[in-house]
Coordinates of C-alpha atoms in Angstrom, one line a residue:
M1 CA -24.8 15.2 -20.3
Y2 CA -22.5 14.5 -17.4
R3 CA -25.2 14.4 -14.7
G4 CA -25.2 10.7 -13.6
Q5 CA -25.0 9.0 -17.0
V6 CA -21.4 9.8 -18.1
T7 CA -20.0 6.3 -17.4
L8 CA -22.9 4.5 -19.1
L9 CA -22.8 6.8 -22.1
L10 CA -19.1 6.4 -22.4
C11 CA -19.3 2.6 -22.4
L12 CA -22.1 2.8 -25.0
K13 CA -20.1 5.1 -27.2
L14 CA -17.0 2.9 -27.0
N15 CA -19.0 0.0 -28.3
S16 CA -20.1 1.9 -31.4
E17 CA -18.1 3.1 -34.3
E18 CA -19.6 6.6 -34.2
V19 CA -16.9 8.2 -32.0
S20 CA -13.4 7.5 -30.9
V21 CA -12.2 7.5 -27.2
A22 CA -10.2 10.6 -27.9
E23 CA -13.3 12.4 -29.3
W24 CA -15.4 11.4 -26.4
L25 CA -12.8 12.5 -23.9
N26 CA -12.9 16.0 -25.4
Q27 CA -16.4 16.3 -24.0
V28 CA -15.1 16.7 -20.4
P29 CA -16.9 18.0 -17.4
E30 CA -15.8 21.6 -16.8
D31 CA -16.9 25.0 -15.5
I32 CA -14.7 27.6 -17.0
E33 CA -16.6 30.5 -15.4
A34 CA -16.0 29.0 -12.0
E35 CA -12.3 28.7 -12.7
R36 CA -12.1 32.3 -13.7
S37 CA -14.2 33.6 -10.8
L38 CA -12.2 31.6 -8.2
L39 CA -8.8 32.8 -9.5
A40 CA -10.1 36.4 -9.6
T41 CA -11.3 36.2 -6.0
C42 CA -8.1 34.7 -4.7
A43 CA -6.1 37.5 -6.4
G44 CA -8.4 40.2 -5.1
S45 CA -7.4 42.9 -2.6
G46 CA -7.1 41.6 0.9
A47 CA -7.8 38.0 -0.2
R48 CA -4.6 36.4 1.1
E49 CA -6.3 34.2 3.7
I50 CA -8.9 33.1 1.1
A51 CA -6.2 32.3 -1.4
A52 CA -4.3 30.3 1.2
D53 CA -7.4 28.3 2.2
V54 CA -8.4 27.5 -1.4
I55 CA -5.0 26.7 -2.8
S56 CA -4.3 24.2 -0.1
T57 CA -7.3 22.1 -1.3
L58 CA -6.7 22.4 -5.1
N59 CA -4.0 21.5 -7.6
E60 CA -3.3 22.2 -11.3
D61 CA -5.5 19.4 -12.5
D62 CA -8.5 21.1 -11.1
F63 CA -8.2 23.8 -13.8
I64 CA -8.9 22.6 -17.4
V65 CA -7.9 25.8 -19.2
P66 CA -4.1 26.0 -19.6
K67 CA -4.0 29.7 -18.9
H68 CA -5.9 29.2 -15.6
R69 CA -3.4 26.4 -14.6
I70 CA -0.5 28.8 -15.1
I71 CA -2.1 31.6 -13.0
F72 CA -3.0 29.1 -10.3
K73 CA 0.6 27.9 -10.1
A74 CA 1.7 31.5 -9.8
L75 CA -0.8 32.2 -7.1
R76 CA 0.4 29.2 -5.2
T77 CA 4.0 30.4 -5.5
L78 CA 3.1 33.8 -4.1
V79 CA 1.1 32.3 -1.2
Q80 CA 3.9 29.9 -0.3
N81 CA 6.5 32.7 -0.3
Q82 CA 4.2 35.1 1.5
I83 CA 4.4 37.7 -1.3
E84 CA 1.6 40.2 -1.9
I85 CA -0.8 39.0 -4.6
S86 CA -1.5 41.5 -7.4
A87 CA -1.5 41.5 -11.2
I88 CA 2.1 42.8 -11.1
T89 CA 3.4 40.0 -8.8
L90 CA 1.5 37.4 -10.8
K91 CA 3.0 38.7 -14.0
D92 CA 6.5 38.6 -12.5
V93 CA 6.2 34.9 -11.4
I94 CA 4.7 33.8 -14.7
D95 CA 7.3 35.7 -16.6
Q96 CA 10.1 34.0 -14.5
N97 CA 8.6 30.6 -15.5
G98 CA 8.7 31.6 -19.1
E99 CA 4.9 31.2 -19.5
L100 CA 3.8 34.9 -19.9
N101 CA 3.0 34.5 -23.6
L102 CA 0.8 31.5 -22.8
C103 CA -1.3 33.8 -20.6
E104 CA -1.7 36.4 -23.5
G105 CA 0.7 38.7 -21.6
F106 CA -0.1 41.1 -18.9
I107 CA -3.4 42.1 -20.5
G108 CA -4.6 38.5 -20.3
I109 CA -3.8 38.4 -16.6
T110 CA -5.7 41.6 -15.8
E111 CA -8.7 40.6 -17.9
L112 CA -9.0 37.3 -16.0
L113 CA -8.6 39.1 -12.6
A114 CA -11.5 41.4 -13.6
S115 CA -13.9 38.4 -13.9
P116 CA -17.1 38.7 -11.8
E117 CA -17.6 36.7 -8.6
V118 CA -20.2 33.9 -9.1
G119 CA -20.1 32.2 -5.8
E120 CA -18.3 31.6 -2.5
P121 CA -14.7 30.5 -3.0
S122 CA -15.1 27.3 -0.9
V123 CA -18.2 26.4 -3.0
L124 CA -16.4 27.0 -6.2
A125 CA -13.4 25.0 -5.1
D126 CA -15.6 22.1 -4.2
L127 CA -17.3 22.4 -7.6
L128 CA -13.9 22.2 -9.4
R129 CA -12.8 19.2 -7.4
R130 CA -16.0 17.4 -8.4
K131 CA -15.4 18.2 -12.0
T132 CA -11.9 16.8 -11.7
K133 CA -13.2 13.6 -10.2
L134 CA -15.7 13.2 -13.1
R135 CA -12.9 13.7 -15.6
K136 CA -10.8 11.0 -13.8
L137 CA -13.8 8.7 -13.8
I138 CA -14.1 9.2 -17.6
K139 CA -10.5 8.3 -18.0
I140 CA -10.8 5.2 -15.9
S141 CA -13.9 4.2 -17.8
A142 CA -12.1 4.7 -21.1
Q143 CA -9.2 2.5 -19.9
M144 CA -11.8 -0.1 -18.8
G145 CA -13.4 -0.1 -22.2
Q146 CA -10.1 -0.4 -24.1
L147 CA -8.8 -3.2 -21.9
A148 CA -12.1 -5.1 -22.0
G149 CA -11.6 -5.4 -25.7
I150 CA -8.5 -7.4 -25.2
D151 CA -9.5 -11.1 -25.4
E152 CA -6.6 -12.4 -23.4
K153 CA -7.3 -10.0 -20.5
D154 CA -8.9 -11.9 -17.5
P155 CA -12.2 -10.0 -16.7
E156 CA -11.9 -10.8 -13.0
L157 CA -8.4 -9.3 -12.9
L158 CA -9.7 -6.3 -14.9
I159 CA -12.5 -5.8 -12.4
E160 CA -10.1 -5.9 -9.5
E161 CA -7.7 -3.5 -11.2
I162 CA -10.5 -1.0 -11.9
A163 CA -11.8 -1.3 -8.4
G164 CA -8.4 -0.4 -7.1
E165 CA -8.2 2.7 -9.4
L166 CA -11.6 3.8 -8.2
Y167 CA -10.7 3.3 -4.5
R168 CA -7.5 5.4 -5.0
L169 CA -9.6 8.1 -6.6
K170 CA -11.9 8.2 -3.6
E171 CA -8.9 8.2 -1.2
S172 CA -7.2 11.1 -3.0
S173 CA -10.4 13.1 -2.8
D174 CA -10.7 12.4 0.9
L175 CA -7.0 13.3 1.6
R176 CA -7.4 16.7 -0.2
R177 CA -10.1 17.6 2.3
K178 CA -7.9 16.8 5.3
G179 CA -6.3 19.7 7.1
L180 CA -4.3 20.3 10.3
M181 CA -5.4 18.4 13.4
S182 CA -5.2 19.8 16.9
T183 CA -3.4 17.8 19.6
E184 CA -6.8 17.2 21.2
Q185 CA -8.1 15.6 18.1
V186 CA -5.0 13.5 17.7
S187 CA -5.1 12.4 21.4
E188 CA -8.6 11.0 20.9
R189 CA -7.3 8.7 18.1
V190 CA -4.2 7.7 20.1
F191 CA -6.1 6.7 23.2
E192 CA -8.7 4.9 21.1
R193 CA -5.8 2.7 19.8
I194 CA -4.4 2.3 23.3
H195 CA -7.7 0.9 24.6
K196 CA -8.1 -1.2 21.6
R197 CA -4.8 -2.9 22.2
L198 CA -5.2 -3.5 25.9
K199 CA -6.4 -7.0 25.0
T200 CA -3.2 -7.8 23.2
K201 CA -1.0 -7.9 26.4
G202 CA -0.1 -4.2 26.2
Y203 CA 1.2 -4.1 22.6
L204 CA 0.1 -1.1 20.7
G205 CA 0.5 -2.8 17.3
V206 CA -0.6 -6.2 15.9
P207 CA 1.3 -9.0 17.7
T208 CA 3.1 -11.8 15.8
G209 CA 2.6 -14.3 18.6
F210 CA 6.4 -14.3 19.1
P211 CA 6.8 -12.4 22.4
S212 CA 10.6 -11.7 21.8
V213 CA 9.7 -10.1 18.5
D214 CA 6.7 -8.2 19.9
D215 CA 8.7 -6.9 22.9
V216 CA 11.0 -5.1 20.4
T217 CA 8.4 -3.9 17.9
Q218 CA 5.4 -3.5 20.3
G219 CA 3.6 -5.4 17.6
F220 CA 3.5 -4.3 14.0
Q221 CA 2.0 -0.8 13.9
E222 CA -1.0 0.3 11.9
G223 CA 0.0 2.0 8.6
N224 CA 3.5 0.4 8.6
L225 CA 5.3 -1.5 5.8
I226 CA 7.4 -4.3 7.2
V227 CA 9.9 -6.1 5.0
L228 CA 11.1 -9.6 5.9
A229 CA 14.0 -10.6 3.7
A230 CA 16.2 -13.6 3.3
R231 CA 18.0 -15.7 0.6
P232 CA 16.0 -18.6 -0.9
G233 CA 15.6 -21.7 1.2
V234 CA 16.3 -19.9 4.5
G235 CA 12.6 -20.1 5.7
K236 CA 11.1 -16.6 5.3
T237 CA 7.7 -18.1 4.1
S238 CA 7.7 -20.4 7.1
L239 CA 8.3 -17.6 9.6
A240 CA 5.6 -15.4 8.0
L241 CA 3.1 -18.3 8.2
N242 CA 4.2 -18.9 11.8
W243 CA 3.4 -15.2 12.6
I244 CA -0.1 -15.3 11.0
L245 CA -0.9 -18.7 12.7
R246 CA 0.3 -17.8 16.2
S247 CA -1.2 -14.3 16.1
A248 CA -4.5 -15.8 15.2
Q249 CA -4.2 -18.5 17.9
V250 CA -3.2 -16.2 20.7
H251 CA -4.7 -12.9 19.9
S252 CA -7.5 -13.7 17.4
T253 CA -6.1 -11.4 14.8
K254 CA -7.5 -11.5 11.3
G255 CA -4.7 -11.9 8.7
A256 CA -4.6 -12.2 5.0
F257 CA -1.8 -14.2 3.3
F258 CA -1.1 -13.5 -0.4
S259 CA 1.0 -16.4 -1.8
L260 CA 2.4 -15.7 -5.3
E261 CA 4.2 -19.1 -5.3
M262 CA 2.2 -21.7 -3.4
S263 CA -1.4 -22.8 -3.9
H264 CA -4.1 -22.6 -1.3
E265 CA -3.6 -26.3 -0.5
E266 CA 0.2 -25.9 -0.1
V267 CA -0.3 -23.0 2.3
F268 CA -2.9 -24.9 4.3
L269 CA -0.6 -28.0 4.4
R270 CA 2.3 -25.8 5.8
L271 CA 0.0 -24.4 8.5
L272 CA -1.3 -27.8 9.4
S273 CA 2.2 -29.3 9.6
S274 CA 3.4 -26.4 11.8
L275 CA 0.3 -26.7 14.0
T276 CA 0.5 -30.5 14.5
K277 CA 4.3 -30.8 14.4
I278 CA 3.9 -33.7 11.9
N279 CA 6.6 -34.0 9.2
M280 CA 5.3 -32.3 6.1
K281 CA 7.0 -34.9 3.8
D282 CA 5.3 -37.7 5.7
I283 CA 1.9 -36.0 5.3
Q284 CA 2.5 -35.5 1.5
S285 CA 3.7 -39.1 1.1
G286 CA 1.0 -40.7 3.3
R287 CA 3.6 -42.2 5.7
I288 CA 1.5 -41.4 8.8
N289 CA -0.1 -43.7 11.4
D290 CA -3.6 -43.6 12.8
D291 CA -2.7 -41.4 15.7
Q292 CA -1.1 -38.8 13.4
L293 CA -4.1 -38.9 11.2
N294 CA -6.3 -38.1 14.1
Q295 CA -3.9 -35.2 15.0
L296 CA -4.3 -33.9 11.5
Y297 CA -8.1 -33.9 11.7
A298 CA -7.8 -32.1 15.1
G299 CA -5.4 -29.6 13.6
R300 CA -7.8 -29.1 10.7
D301 CA -10.7 -28.4 13.1
T302 CA -8.6 -25.8 14.8
L303 CA -7.4 -24.1 11.6
V304 CA -10.8 -23.7 10.1
T305 CA -11.9 -21.7 13.1
L306 CA -9.0 -19.2 12.8
P307 CA -9.5 -15.9 10.9
I308 CA -6.8 -16.6 8.3
Y309 CA -7.5 -15.8 4.7
V310 CA -5.4 -16.9 1.7
C311 CA -5.1 -15.7 -1.9
D312 CA -3.0 -17.8 -4.3
Q313 CA -3.2 -15.7 -7.4
A314 CA 0.2 -16.0 -9.0
S315 CA 0.2 -12.9 -11.2
I316 CA -1.2 -10.0 -9.1
T317 CA -0.7 -6.2 -9.1
V318 CA -0.8 -3.7 -6.2
P319 CA -4.2 -2.4 -7.3
Q320 CA -5.5 -5.9 -7.3
I321 CA -4.2 -6.6 -3.8
E322 CA -5.8 -3.3 -2.7
A323 CA -9.1 -4.3 -4.4
M324 CA -9.1 -7.7 -2.6
I325 CA -8.6 -6.1 0.7
L326 CA -11.4 -3.6 0.1
K327 CA -13.7 -6.4 -1.2
H328 CA -13.0 -8.6 1.9
Q329 CA -13.7 -5.7 4.3
S330 CA -16.8 -4.7 2.5
S331 CA -18.3 -8.2 2.0
N332 CA -17.4 -9.6 5.4
N333 CA -17.8 -6.3 7.3
Q334 CA -14.6 -7.2 9.0
R335 CA -11.4 -5.2 9.1
L336 CA -8.2 -7.1 8.5
D337 CA -5.6 -6.7 11.2
F338 CA -2.6 -7.3 8.9
V339 CA -1.6 -8.5 5.5
I340 CA 1.4 -10.7 4.4
I341 CA 2.6 -10.9 0.8
D342 CA 5.0 -13.6 -0.4
Y343 CA 6.9 -12.1 -2.1
L344 CA 7.7 -8.5 -3.4
Q345 CA 9.7 -9.4 -6.5
L346 CA 6.8 -11.6 -7.9
I347 CA 4.2 -8.8 -7.7
S348 CA 3.3 -7.7 -11.2
S349 CA 2.8 -4.2 -12.4
P350 CA 0.3 -2.9 -15.0
E351 CA 3.1 -1.7 -17.2
S352 CA 5.0 -4.9 -17.2
S353 CA 1.9 -6.9 -17.8
R354 CA 1.4 -4.8 -21.0
G355 CA 5.0 -5.6 -22.2
S356 CA 6.9 -2.6 -20.8
R357 CA 10.6 -2.9 -20.4
Q358 CA 10.6 -0.7 -17.3
N359 CA 13.8 -0.8 -15.3
E360 CA 13.4 -3.4 -12.5
A361 CA 14.6 -1.2 -9.7
I362 CA 12.1 1.5 -10.7
R363 CA 9.3 -1.1 -11.0
I364 CA 10.1 -2.5 -7.5
G365 CA 10.2 1.0 -6.1
E366 CA 6.7 1.7 -7.4
I367 CA 5.4 -1.5 -6.0
S368 CA 6.9 -0.9 -2.5
R369 CA 5.5 2.7 -2.5
G370 CA 2.1 1.3 -3.5
L371 CA 2.1 -1.2 -0.7
K372 CA 3.1 1.6 1.8
L373 CA 0.2 3.7 0.6
I374 CA -2.2 0.8 1.1
A375 CA -0.9 0.3 4.6
K376 CA -1.3 3.9 5.4
N377 CA -4.7 4.4 3.7
Y378 CA -6.2 1.3 5.4
Q379 CA -4.3 1.7 8.6
I380 CA -3.1 -1.9 8.7
P381 CA 0.5 -3.3 8.8
I382 CA 1.6 -4.9 5.6
I383 CA 4.4 -7.5 5.8
V384 CA 6.0 -8.2 2.5
L385 CA 8.7 -10.8 2.0
S386 CA 11.7 -10.0 -0.2
Q387 CA 14.7 -11.6 -1.8
L388 CA 18.3 -10.6 -1.0
N389 CA 21.2 -10.1 -3.4
R390 CA 23.7 -12.9 -3.9
E391 CA 26.5 -10.8 -2.4
V392 CA 25.5 -11.7 1.1
E393 CA 26.6 -15.3 0.5
H394 CA 30.2 -14.1 -0.1
R395 CA 30.5 -12.0 3.0
T396 CA 32.3 -13.3 6.0
G397 CA 29.7 -14.5 8.5
G398 CA 27.0 -14.1 5.8
K399 CA 24.9 -11.7 7.9
P400 CA 22.5 -9.6 5.7
Q401 CA 22.7 -5.8 5.6
L402 CA 20.2 -3.2 4.3
S403 CA 22.3 -2.9 1.2
D404 CA 21.7 -6.6 0.4
L405 CA 18.0 -5.9 -0.3
R406 CA 17.4 -6.7 -3.9
D407 CA 16.7 -3.4 -5.8
S408 CA 17.1 -1.9 -2.3
G409 CA 16.9 1.8 -2.5
A410 CA 13.1 2.4 -2.5
I411 CA 12.4 -0.7 -0.4
E412 CA 14.6 0.6 2.4
Q413 CA 13.2 4.1 2.2
D414 CA 9.5 3.0 2.2
A415 CA 9.8 0.3 4.9
D416 CA 9.2 1.2 8.5
V417 CA 10.7 -2.1 9.7
V418 CA 13.3 -4.3 7.9
A419 CA 14.1 -7.7 9.3
F420 CA 16.4 -10.4 8.0
I421 CA 16.5 -14.1 8.7
H422 CA 20.1 -15.3 9.0
R423 CA 20.8 -19.1 9.1
R424 CA 24.1 -21.0 8.7
M425 CA 23.1 -23.2 5.8
N426 CA 26.4 -25.1 5.9
P427 CA 28.0 -24.6 9.3
S428 CA 31.6 -25.3 9.6
P429 CA 32.6 -28.5 11.5
E430 CA 34.2 -26.5 14.3
S431 CA 31.1 -24.4 14.9
N432 CA 29.1 -25.4 18.0
Q433 CA 25.9 -24.0 16.4
P434 CA 23.3 -26.6 15.3
D435 CA 22.0 -26.6 11.7
N436 CA 18.7 -25.2 12.8
H437 CA 20.2 -22.1 14.6
A438 CA 18.8 -18.9 13.2
E439 CA 18.6 -15.2 14.0
L440 CA 16.0 -12.5 13.2
L441 CA 18.0 -9.4 12.6
I442 CA 15.8 -6.2 12.9
A443 CA 18.1 -3.9 10.9
K444 CA 15.7 -1.0 10.6
H445 CA 13.0 0.1 13.0
R446 CA 11.7 3.6 12.3
N447 CA 10.1 4.1 15.6
G448 CA 12.0 1.8 17.9
P449 CA 15.3 -0.2 18.5
T450 CA 17.1 -2.6 16.3
A451 CA 17.8 -6.1 17.6
N452 CA 19.2 -9.5 16.9
L453 CA 16.8 -12.2 18.1
P454 CA 17.9 -15.9 18.3
L455 CA 15.5 -18.5 16.9
I456 CA 15.4 -22.2 16.3
F457 CA 14.0 -23.5 13.0
Q458 CA 12.5 -27.0 12.6
P459 CA 12.3 -27.5 8.8
D460 CA 10.5 -30.8 9.1
H461 CA 7.3 -29.0 10.1
A462 CA 8.3 -25.5 9.0
T463 CA 8.2 -24.0 12.5
Y464 CA 10.3 -21.3 14.2
Y465 CA 10.7 -21.0 18.0
A466 CA 12.5 -18.5 20.2
L467 CA 15.8 -20.0 21.3
D468 CA 14.8 -19.9 25.0
R469 CA 11.3 -21.4 24.6
T470 CA 10.6 -21.4 28.4
T471 CA 11.3 -17.7 29.0
D472 CA 9.7 -16.7 25.7
G473 CA 6.5 -18.4 26.6
L474 CA 6.2 -20.5 23.5
D475 CA 6.0 -23.9 25.1
S476 CA 2.2 -23.9 25.0
L477 CA 2.4 -23.4 21.2
S478 CA 4.8 -26.2 20.5

């Protein structure tokens, strides 16, 4: 029944009144004899190496019988602690965990260990993993059937959410097959990256187009989560758009910008204003002359050739972001070089969208962890913008600190780089700093130095420059 038609049959059953989801899920893919045989083999005399190899590729979910799960956990404990495996030592561990009665006592353990071998351990382990994957597919299909029955659920969002779940299932299966890598194998991957980045002026990561930033970070590294944080109105969206624009102009990098606040048109307008240096308000109000109109057309012709992709979906979850990345790379046969998300606190979660009152700090932590996993799985840097707490406004000097990150604990832990934008919004009369003076404070850098980098912000056309434009090599971009 489960050979190839399980998802189709599930959907058909869900649309009938003959069987409930719970009843259907009771008909799960399983191989109890394979479970028994594998456990017996791992607990056999002289099977320590076999047990270690098998246990490293399995987990409790791969055993559907509760008794088998308990014995598997005990086997794993013995292997991890390098204790001899026998019926006696298994009984001791299970008894310490208070689960001996669930295994039908010592007799239940010895009976299971006497099970006949029905195949090679590696083959049996692979079989159990495949059964687990089928069970998870059934669960995802059941969720899909239930959610599809909710009229107000956007089918496009549902498709993207399910696609993300399926991708994570595939990735988790791939990860469980990974083992230790030799330095020779690792070196091949490292030097592949080195040669790949020779074209980006020596940076090992994805460059921002701001040499002063790239000199410190060596470009944003593959698999990294980068947090760019500031108070509202400081210009974090402008800096992020400057990065994606200049990186595309100078290094031909392919970037995706997820805007949870602005529309496609607003994002394009900001990029156009920054590129042409024409006041954004003048463009919006139509107060431009013929020369400026020609500049805008020229700017448009430049922008449409750049590999910049924009999503303006306001309510979006981490699985949907992941699904869009996967869809883009599959349909365009092009790997994105980096992703920018504006901003973290606006990302939805499946729980909150179904009315959950989940603690906000926990919710944000789950989102930041999800973004980090996407960055790692796809081996691309993800730059996520974030808000700061109000406390920073009351601090002398007003410079942000890591503790100012809103719902900061998990964000700070997950991020490989944390950078703050600091601007004097209302400089004192005696200050000799202009209104547009700014600093990029790299407060956390997991694999490199921290730094304070001076910048100039021109709000009329939403553009940042390095303070010393000549030495920073940005004149050609102004």
